[in-house]
Coordinates of C-alpha atoms and ligand atoms in Angstrom, one line a residue:
X1 CA -27.2 16.3 5.4
X2 CA -26.0 12.9 6.5
X3 CA -23.6 10.5 4.8
X4 CA -22.6 6.9 5.2
X5 CA -19.4 5.9 6.9
X6 CA -17.8 3.0 8.6
X7 CA -17.1 3.9 12.3
X8 CA -14.8 1.9 14.5
X9 CA -15.3 2.2 18.2
X10 CA -13.7 0.8 21.3
X11 CA -15.8 0.8 24.5
X12 CA -14.6 -0.9 27.7
X13 CA -11.9 -2.6 25.6
X14 CA -14.4 -4.1 23.1
X15 CA -13.8 -3.4 19.4
X16 CA -16.7 -2.6 17.2
X17 CA -17.1 -1.6 13.5
X18 CA -20.3 -0.8 11.6
X19 CA -21.8 1.3 8.9
X20 CA -23.4 4.4 10.4
X21 CA -24.9 7.8 9.3
X22 CA -22.7 10.8 10.1
X23 CA -23.0 14.5 9.3
X24 CA -20.5 17.3 8.6
X25 CA -20.2 18.2 12.3
X26 CA -18.7 14.8 12.8
X27 CA -15.8 15.5 10.5
X28 CA -12.5 16.6 11.9
X29 CA -10.5 19.7 11.3
X30 CA -9.2 20.6 7.9
X31 CA -9.4 23.2 5.2
X32 CA -10.7 21.0 2.4
X33 CA -13.8 18.9 2.2
X34 CA -13.9 16.0 -0.2
X35 CA -16.8 14.0 -1.7
X36 CA -15.2 10.6 -1.6
X37 CA -15.6 8.4 -4.6
X38 CA -13.5 5.4 -3.6
X39 CA -11.4 4.1 -0.8
X40 CA -9.6 0.7 -0.6
X41 CA -8.6 -2.1 1.7
X42 CA -4.9 -2.4 2.4
X43 CA -3.4 -4.9 4.9
X44 CA -3.3 -2.1 7.5
X45 CA -7.1 -1.4 6.9
X46 CA -7.7 -5.1 7.6
X47 CA -5.9 -4.7 10.9
X48 CA -7.9 -1.5 11.7
X49 CA -11.3 -2.8 10.8
X50 CA -10.9 -6.1 12.7
X51 CA -9.0 -4.5 15.7
X52 CA -6.3 -7.1 15.3
X53 CA -3.6 -4.5 15.8
X54 CA -3.7 -1.0 17.4
X55 CA -3.7 0.9 14.1
X56 CA -6.5 3.3 15.3
X57 CA -5.2 5.7 17.9
X58 CA -8.4 7.7 18.7
X59 CA -11.9 6.4 19.0
X60 CA -14.5 6.5 17.5
X61 CA -12.9 6.8 14.1
X62 CA -13.7 6.4 10.4
X63 CA -11.0 3.9 9.2
X64 CA -9.4 3.9 5.7
X65 CA -5.8 5.0 5.1
X66 CA -6.7 6.0 1.5
X67 CA -9.3 8.0 -0.3
X68 CA -9.9 9.5 -3.7
X69 CA -12.6 11.9 -4.7
X70 CA -13.6 15.5 -5.7
X71 CA -12.9 18.7 -3.7
X72 CA -16.3 20.1 -2.5
X73 CA -15.1 23.1 -0.5
X74 CA -11.7 24.5 -0.2
X75 CA -10.1 27.3 1.8
X76 CA -7.0 27.1 -0.4
X77 CA -6.2 28.7 -3.7
X78 CA -4.4 25.7 -5.2
X79 CA -7.4 23.3 -4.7
X80 CA -10.7 24.1 -6.4
X81 CA -14.2 22.5 -6.1
X82 CA -14.3 19.6 -8.6
X83 CA -10.6 18.9 -8.5
X84 CA -9.9 15.1 -8.5
X85 CA -7.7 14.4 -5.5
X86 CA -6.0 11.5 -3.6
X87 CA -5.0 11.4 0.0
X88 CA -3.1 8.6 1.7
X89 CA -1.1 8.3 5.0
X90 CA -0.6 11.3 7.3
X91 CA -2.6 9.4 10.0
X92 CA -5.7 9.1 7.8
X93 CA -7.7 6.2 9.3
X94 CA -5.3 6.1 12.3
X95 CA -5.9 9.4 14.2
X96 CA -7.9 11.4 11.6
X97 CA -11.2 10.2 10.0
X98 CA -10.3 8.2 7.0
X99 CA -11.5 7.2 3.6
X100 CA -14.3 4.6 4.3
X101 CA -16.9 7.3 4.2
X102 CA -18.8 9.3 1.6
X103 CA -17.2 12.6 2.9
X104 CA -13.9 13.6 4.4
X105 CA -12.3 16.8 5.6
X106 CA -8.5 17.0 5.6
X107 CA -5.6 19.4 5.6
X108 CA -4.9 20.7 2.2
X109 CA -1.1 20.0 2.5
X110 CA -2.0 16.3 2.7
X111 CA -3.6 16.3 -0.8
X112 CA -2.2 15.2 -4.1
X113 CA -4.1 16.0 -7.3
X114 CA -4.9 12.8 -9.2
X115 CA -2.4 12.9 -12.1
X116 CA -3.7 12.5 -15.7
X117 CA -4.7 10.0 -17.1
X118 CA -5.6 8.3 -13.8
X119 CA -9.3 8.3 -12.6
X120 CA -10.2 8.3 -8.9
X121 CA -11.1 4.6 -9.2
X122 CA -7.6 3.8 -10.7
X123 CA -6.0 6.0 -8.0
X124 CA -7.6 3.7 -5.4
X125 CA -6.8 0.6 -7.3
X126 CA -3.2 1.8 -6.8
X127 CA -3.8 3.1 -3.2
X128 CA -1.2 3.0 -0.5
X129 CA -0.1 -0.5 -1.6
X130 CA 0.7 0.6 -5.1
X131 CA 2.2 3.9 -4.1
X132 CA 4.4 2.1 -1.6
X133 CA 5.5 -0.3 -4.4
X134 CA 6.5 2.9 -6.4
X135 CA 8.4 4.3 -3.4
X136 CA 10.2 0.9 -3.2
X137 CA 11.1 1.0 -7.0
X138 CA 12.4 4.5 -6.5
X139 CA 14.6 3.3 -3.7
X140 CA 16.1 0.6 -5.9
X141 CA 16.7 3.2 -8.6
X142 CA 18.4 5.5 -6.1
X143 CA 20.5 2.5 -4.9
X144 CA 21.7 2.1 -8.5
X145 CA 19.9 -1.1 -9.3
X146 CA 19.4 -0.8 -13.0
X147 CA 17.5 -3.0 -15.5
X148 CA 19.9 -5.5 -17.0
X149 CA 22.0 -6.0 -13.8
X150 CA 20.2 -9.2 -12.9
X151 CA 17.1 -10.5 -11.3
X152 CA 15.0 -8.4 -8.9
X153 CA 13.0 -10.4 -6.3
X154 CA 9.5 -9.4 -5.2
X155 CA 8.2 -11.2 -2.0
X156 CA 4.5 -11.3 -1.0
X157 CA 4.0 -11.3 -4.8
X158 CA 0.2 -11.9 -5.0
X159 CA -0.5 -9.1 -2.5
X160 CA -1.3 -5.5 -3.2
X161 CA 2.2 -4.2 -2.9
X162 CA 3.7 -7.2 -4.6
X163 CA 1.4 -7.2 -7.6
X164 CA 1.9 -3.6 -8.4
X165 CA 5.7 -3.9 -7.7
X166 CA 5.9 -6.6 -10.4
X167 CA 3.9 -4.6 -12.9
X168 CA 6.1 -1.5 -12.3
X169 CA 9.4 -3.3 -12.3
X170 CA 8.5 -5.1 -15.5
X171 CA 7.4 -1.7 -17.1
X172 CA 10.8 -0.3 -16.2
X173 CA 12.5 -3.3 -17.9
X174 CA 13.7 -5.3 -14.9
X175 CA 13.9 -9.1 -14.9
X176 CA 11.4 -10.0 -12.1
X177 CA 11.3 -13.1 -9.9
X178 CA 8.0 -13.4 -7.8
X179 CA 8.0 -15.3 -4.5
X180 CA 4.6 -16.6 -3.4
X181 CA 2.9 -19.1 -1.2
X182 CA 0.2 -19.5 -3.8
X183 CA 1.7 -21.6 -6.7
X184 CA -1.7 -21.6 -8.4
X185 CA -1.3 -17.9 -8.9
X186 CA 1.8 -18.4 -11.1
X187 CA -0.2 -17.5 -14.3
X188 CA -1.4 -14.3 -12.6
X189 CA 2.1 -13.3 -11.6
X190 CA 3.7 -14.0 -15.0
X191 CA 0.8 -12.1 -16.6
X192 CA 1.8 -9.0 -14.5
X193 CA 5.4 -9.3 -15.8
X194 CA 7.3 -11.8 -13.5
X195 CA 9.8 -13.8 -15.5
X196 CA 9.7 -16.6 -13.0
X197 CA 8.0 -17.6 -9.8
X198 CA 9.5 -19.3 -6.7
X199 CA 7.9 -20.9 -3.6
X200 CA 8.0 -18.6 -0.6
X201 CA 8.9 -21.6 1.6
X202 CA 12.4 -21.4 0.1
X203 CA 12.9 -18.1 1.9
X204 CA 10.7 -18.3 5.1
X205 CA 12.8 -20.6 7.4
X206 CA 16.0 -19.5 9.3
X207 CA 18.9 -19.4 6.9
X208 CA 22.7 -18.7 6.7
X209 CA 24.2 -15.2 7.3
X210 CA 25.5 -15.3 3.7
X211 CA 23.9 -17.3 0.9
X212 CA 24.7 -17.7 -2.8
X213 CA 24.5 -14.3 -4.4
X214 CA 21.4 -14.1 -6.6
X215 CA 19.4 -10.9 -6.5
X216 CA 20.5 -7.5 -8.0
X217 CA 17.8 -6.0 -5.8
X218 CA 14.5 -6.9 -4.0
X219 CA 11.2 -5.5 -2.8
X220 CA 10.2 -7.2 0.4
X221 CA 6.7 -6.9 2.0
X222 CA 7.2 -9.9 4.3
X223 CA 10.0 -9.2 6.8
X224 CA 11.3 -11.7 9.3
X225 CA 13.3 -14.7 8.1
X226 CA 12.3 -14.0 4.5
X227 CA 13.9 -10.5 4.6
X228 CA 17.0 -12.0 6.3
X229 CA 17.3 -14.6 3.6
X230 CA 16.7 -12.1 0.9
X231 CA 19.6 -9.9 2.3
X232 CA 21.9 -12.9 2.5
X233 CA 21.3 -13.8 -1.2
X234 CA 21.6 -10.2 -2.5
X235 CA 24.5 -9.7 -4.8
X236 CA 27.4 -7.4 -4.1
X237 CA 26.3 -3.7 -4.0
X238 CA 22.6 -4.6 -4.3
X239 CA 19.7 -2.8 -2.6
X240 CA 16.7 -4.3 -0.8
X241 CA 13.7 -2.2 -0.2
X242 CA 11.8 -3.3 3.0
X243 CA 8.2 -2.2 3.3
X244 CA 6.2 -4.9 5.1
X245 CA 5.8 -7.4 7.8
X246 CA 3.5 -10.1 6.5
X247 CA 5.6 -12.9 8.0
X248 CA 6.7 -10.9 11.1
X249 CA 8.0 -7.7 12.5
X250 CA 11.3 -9.3 13.5
X251 CA 14.5 -9.3 11.4
X252 CA 16.7 -12.3 12.5
X253 CA 19.6 -11.3 10.2
X254 CA 23.4 -10.7 10.5
X255 CA 25.4 -7.7 9.4
X256 CA 27.4 -10.0 7.0
X257 CA 25.5 -8.8 3.8
X258 CA 26.2 -5.2 4.7
X259 CA 29.9 -5.4 5.7
X260 CA 31.0 -8.1 3.2
X261 CA 28.8 -7.4 0.2
X262 CA 28.0 -3.7 0.6
X263 CA 24.2 -4.5 0.5
X264 CA 21.9 -1.6 1.2
X265 CA 18.7 -2.1 3.2
X266 CA 16.4 0.8 2.3
X267 CA 13.4 1.4 4.6
X268 CA 10.1 2.4 3.0
X269 CA 7.5 4.4 4.9
X270 CA 4.4 5.6 3.1
X271 CA 2.8 7.6 5.9
X272 CA 5.1 10.6 6.5
X273 CA 6.7 10.9 3.1
X274 CA 7.2 14.6 2.2
X275 CA 4.7 16.0 -0.3
X276 CA 7.3 16.5 -3.1
X277 CA 8.2 12.7 -3.1
X278 CA 4.5 11.8 -3.0
X279 CA 3.8 14.0 -6.1
X280 CA 6.8 12.4 -7.9
X281 CA 5.6 8.8 -6.9
X282 CA 2.0 9.5 -8.1
X283 CA 3.3 11.1 -11.3
X284 CA 5.6 8.1 -12.1
X285 CA 2.7 5.7 -11.4
X286 CA 0.5 7.7 -13.8
X287 CA 3.3 7.5 -16.5
X288 CA 4.5 4.0 -16.1
X289 CA 1.9 1.7 -14.6
X290 CA 0.1 -0.4 -17.2
X291 CA -3.6 0.5 -16.6
X292 CA -4.8 -2.7 -18.3
X293 CA -2.7 -4.8 -15.8
X294 CA -4.0 -2.6 -13.0
X295 CA -7.6 -3.5 -14.1
X296 CA -6.8 -7.2 -14.0
X297 CA -5.6 -7.1 -10.4
X298 CA -8.5 -5.0 -9.1
X299 CA -11.8 -6.0 -7.6
X300 CA -14.4 -3.4 -6.5
X301 CA -16.8 -3.9 -3.5
X302 CA -19.4 -1.6 -1.6
X303 CA -18.9 -0.2 1.8
X304 CA -20.8 -3.1 3.4
X305 CA -18.4 -5.7 2.0
X306 CA -15.3 -4.0 3.4
X307 CA -15.5 -6.1 6.6
X308 CA -15.4 -9.4 4.7
X309 CA -12.4 -8.2 2.6
X310 CA -10.7 -7.0 5.9
X311 CA -10.9 -10.5 7.3
X312 CA -9.8 -12.1 4.0
X313 CA -6.7 -9.9 3.5
X314 CA -5.5 -10.8 7.0
X315 CA -6.0 -14.5 6.1
X316 CA -3.8 -13.9 3.0
X317 CA -6.8 -14.7 0.8
X318 CA -7.0 -11.4 -1.2
X319 CA -5.2 -11.3 -4.5
X320 CA -4.1 -7.9 -5.8
X321 CA -6.1 -4.9 -4.8
X322 CA -9.6 -4.2 -3.6
X323 CA -11.3 -0.8 -4.2
X324 CA -14.2 0.2 -2.0
X325 CA -17.0 2.2 -3.8
X326 CA -18.2 4.2 -0.8
X327 CA -21.3 5.3 -2.7
X328 CA -22.4 1.7 -3.6
Ligands
NDP1 P1 -1.5 -8.1 1.2 O1 -2.1 -8.9 2.3 O2 -2.2 -7.7 0.0 O3 -0.1 -8.9 0.7 C1 0.8 -9.5 1.6 C2 1.3 -10.7 0.9 O4 2.3 -11.3 1.7 C3 0.2 -11.8 0.8 O5 -0.6 -11.7 -0.3 C4 1.1 -13.1 0.7 O6 1.6 -13.2 -0.7 C5 2.3 -12.7 1.5 N1 2.2 -13.3 2.9 C6 1.1 -13.3 3.7 N2 1.4 -13.9 4.9 C7 2.7 -14.4 4.8 C8 3.5 -15.1 5.6 N3 3.1 -15.6 6.8 N4 4.8 -15.4 5.2 C9 5.2 -15.0 4.0 N5 4.4 -14.3 3.1 C10 3.2 -14.0 3.5 O7 -0.9 -6.8 1.9 P2 -0.3 -5.4 1.2 O8 0.3 -5.8 -0.1 O9 -1.3 -4.4 1.3 O10 0.8 -5.1 2.2 C11 2.0 -5.9 2.3 C12 2.8 -5.5 3.5 O11 3.3 -4.2 3.4 C13 2.0 -5.6 4.8 O12 2.8 -6.1 5.9 C14 1.7 -4.1 5.0 O13 1.5 -3.8 6.4 C15 2.9 -3.4 4.5 N6 2.8 -2.1 4.0 C16 3.7 -1.1 4.5 C17 3.6 0.1 4.0 C18 4.6 1.1 4.5 O14 4.4 2.3 4.5 N7 5.8 0.6 4.8 C19 2.5 0.6 3.2 C20 1.7 -0.5 2.6 C21 1.8 -1.8 3.1 P3 1.7 -14.6 -1.4 O15 0.4 -15.3 -1.1 O16 2.0 -14.3 -2.8 O17 2.8 -15.3 -0.7

């Protein structure tokens, strides 16, 4: 039986991506086969689908760093046919066939059961972006940044990580400031729970090693000068969770915030996080994320529209999260 999938190829250095028909023999090794309901387009998927960065390590490959669906066959006792599951990271869509297909076969140890009350659609509305936002919030909590200590900044606010970070921080009672390059999205950002909105241009140019102390903590998906400025404006003992590079991979900063203000820079990686932390992050998302807010930030498209979304997310034109219904 065949199923639909996006396949990315690279022949003689030329990148190609299209919807094709595959069958079970095309799937890679794994002890669990999943009937995929939904995948999603993260920034990284945009890079993989367009070939703008070497995200995909083996060709041809089904892209998609996220998937949610139902177990079809399982060689494991802890996963039964019909279980609703979510998989993200672990090289999915990088060196193992990913989520932008109607079927997937993966290692059972990569799988997290979708926690109640989330549906598989909501799990993909969250996706790697939302789960990364949760990991970043957990890093602030570990760093001792508590609600009531002061403002917490979220950069890249209208994006997937930023939008869910705002909703989560506000659910936990933090006073959130959103930094965006889209001032027309202020209403959207305050609707998610931001107390105020600032222009990202105030953070994106080269700045001083130490600025005026403002942020109790921050979640940064932008990197480069923005992260350097955020660090320089973070208050004594604060924590900044760095998870992205929308402005750049560089970090033109000084050690001054670390050695003079005891600021902590917490790195966030979503791909190789141990399973226990994943389960904790998904369970906190299920408990704390406002699902009405999640619905307002989510659009759903079919497999054929994934290419257009990939181009738009790289151009900074996607607001919030996009779910891909692989069966539409
Ligand atoms: P999105 O494209 O949805 O969001 C990124 C946001 O960053 C944009 O919406 C925009 O927000 C802002 N932005 C874009 N370009 C620039 C720029 N040149 N300068 C400053 N701000 C900019 O991506 P995601 O939310 O999915 O991912 C965000 C980042 O986090 C990406 O770099 C991604 O690779 C990374 N990431 C890392 C993970 C990890 O494991 N560490 C996991 C998931 C994502 P606005 O318009 O509001 O300014």
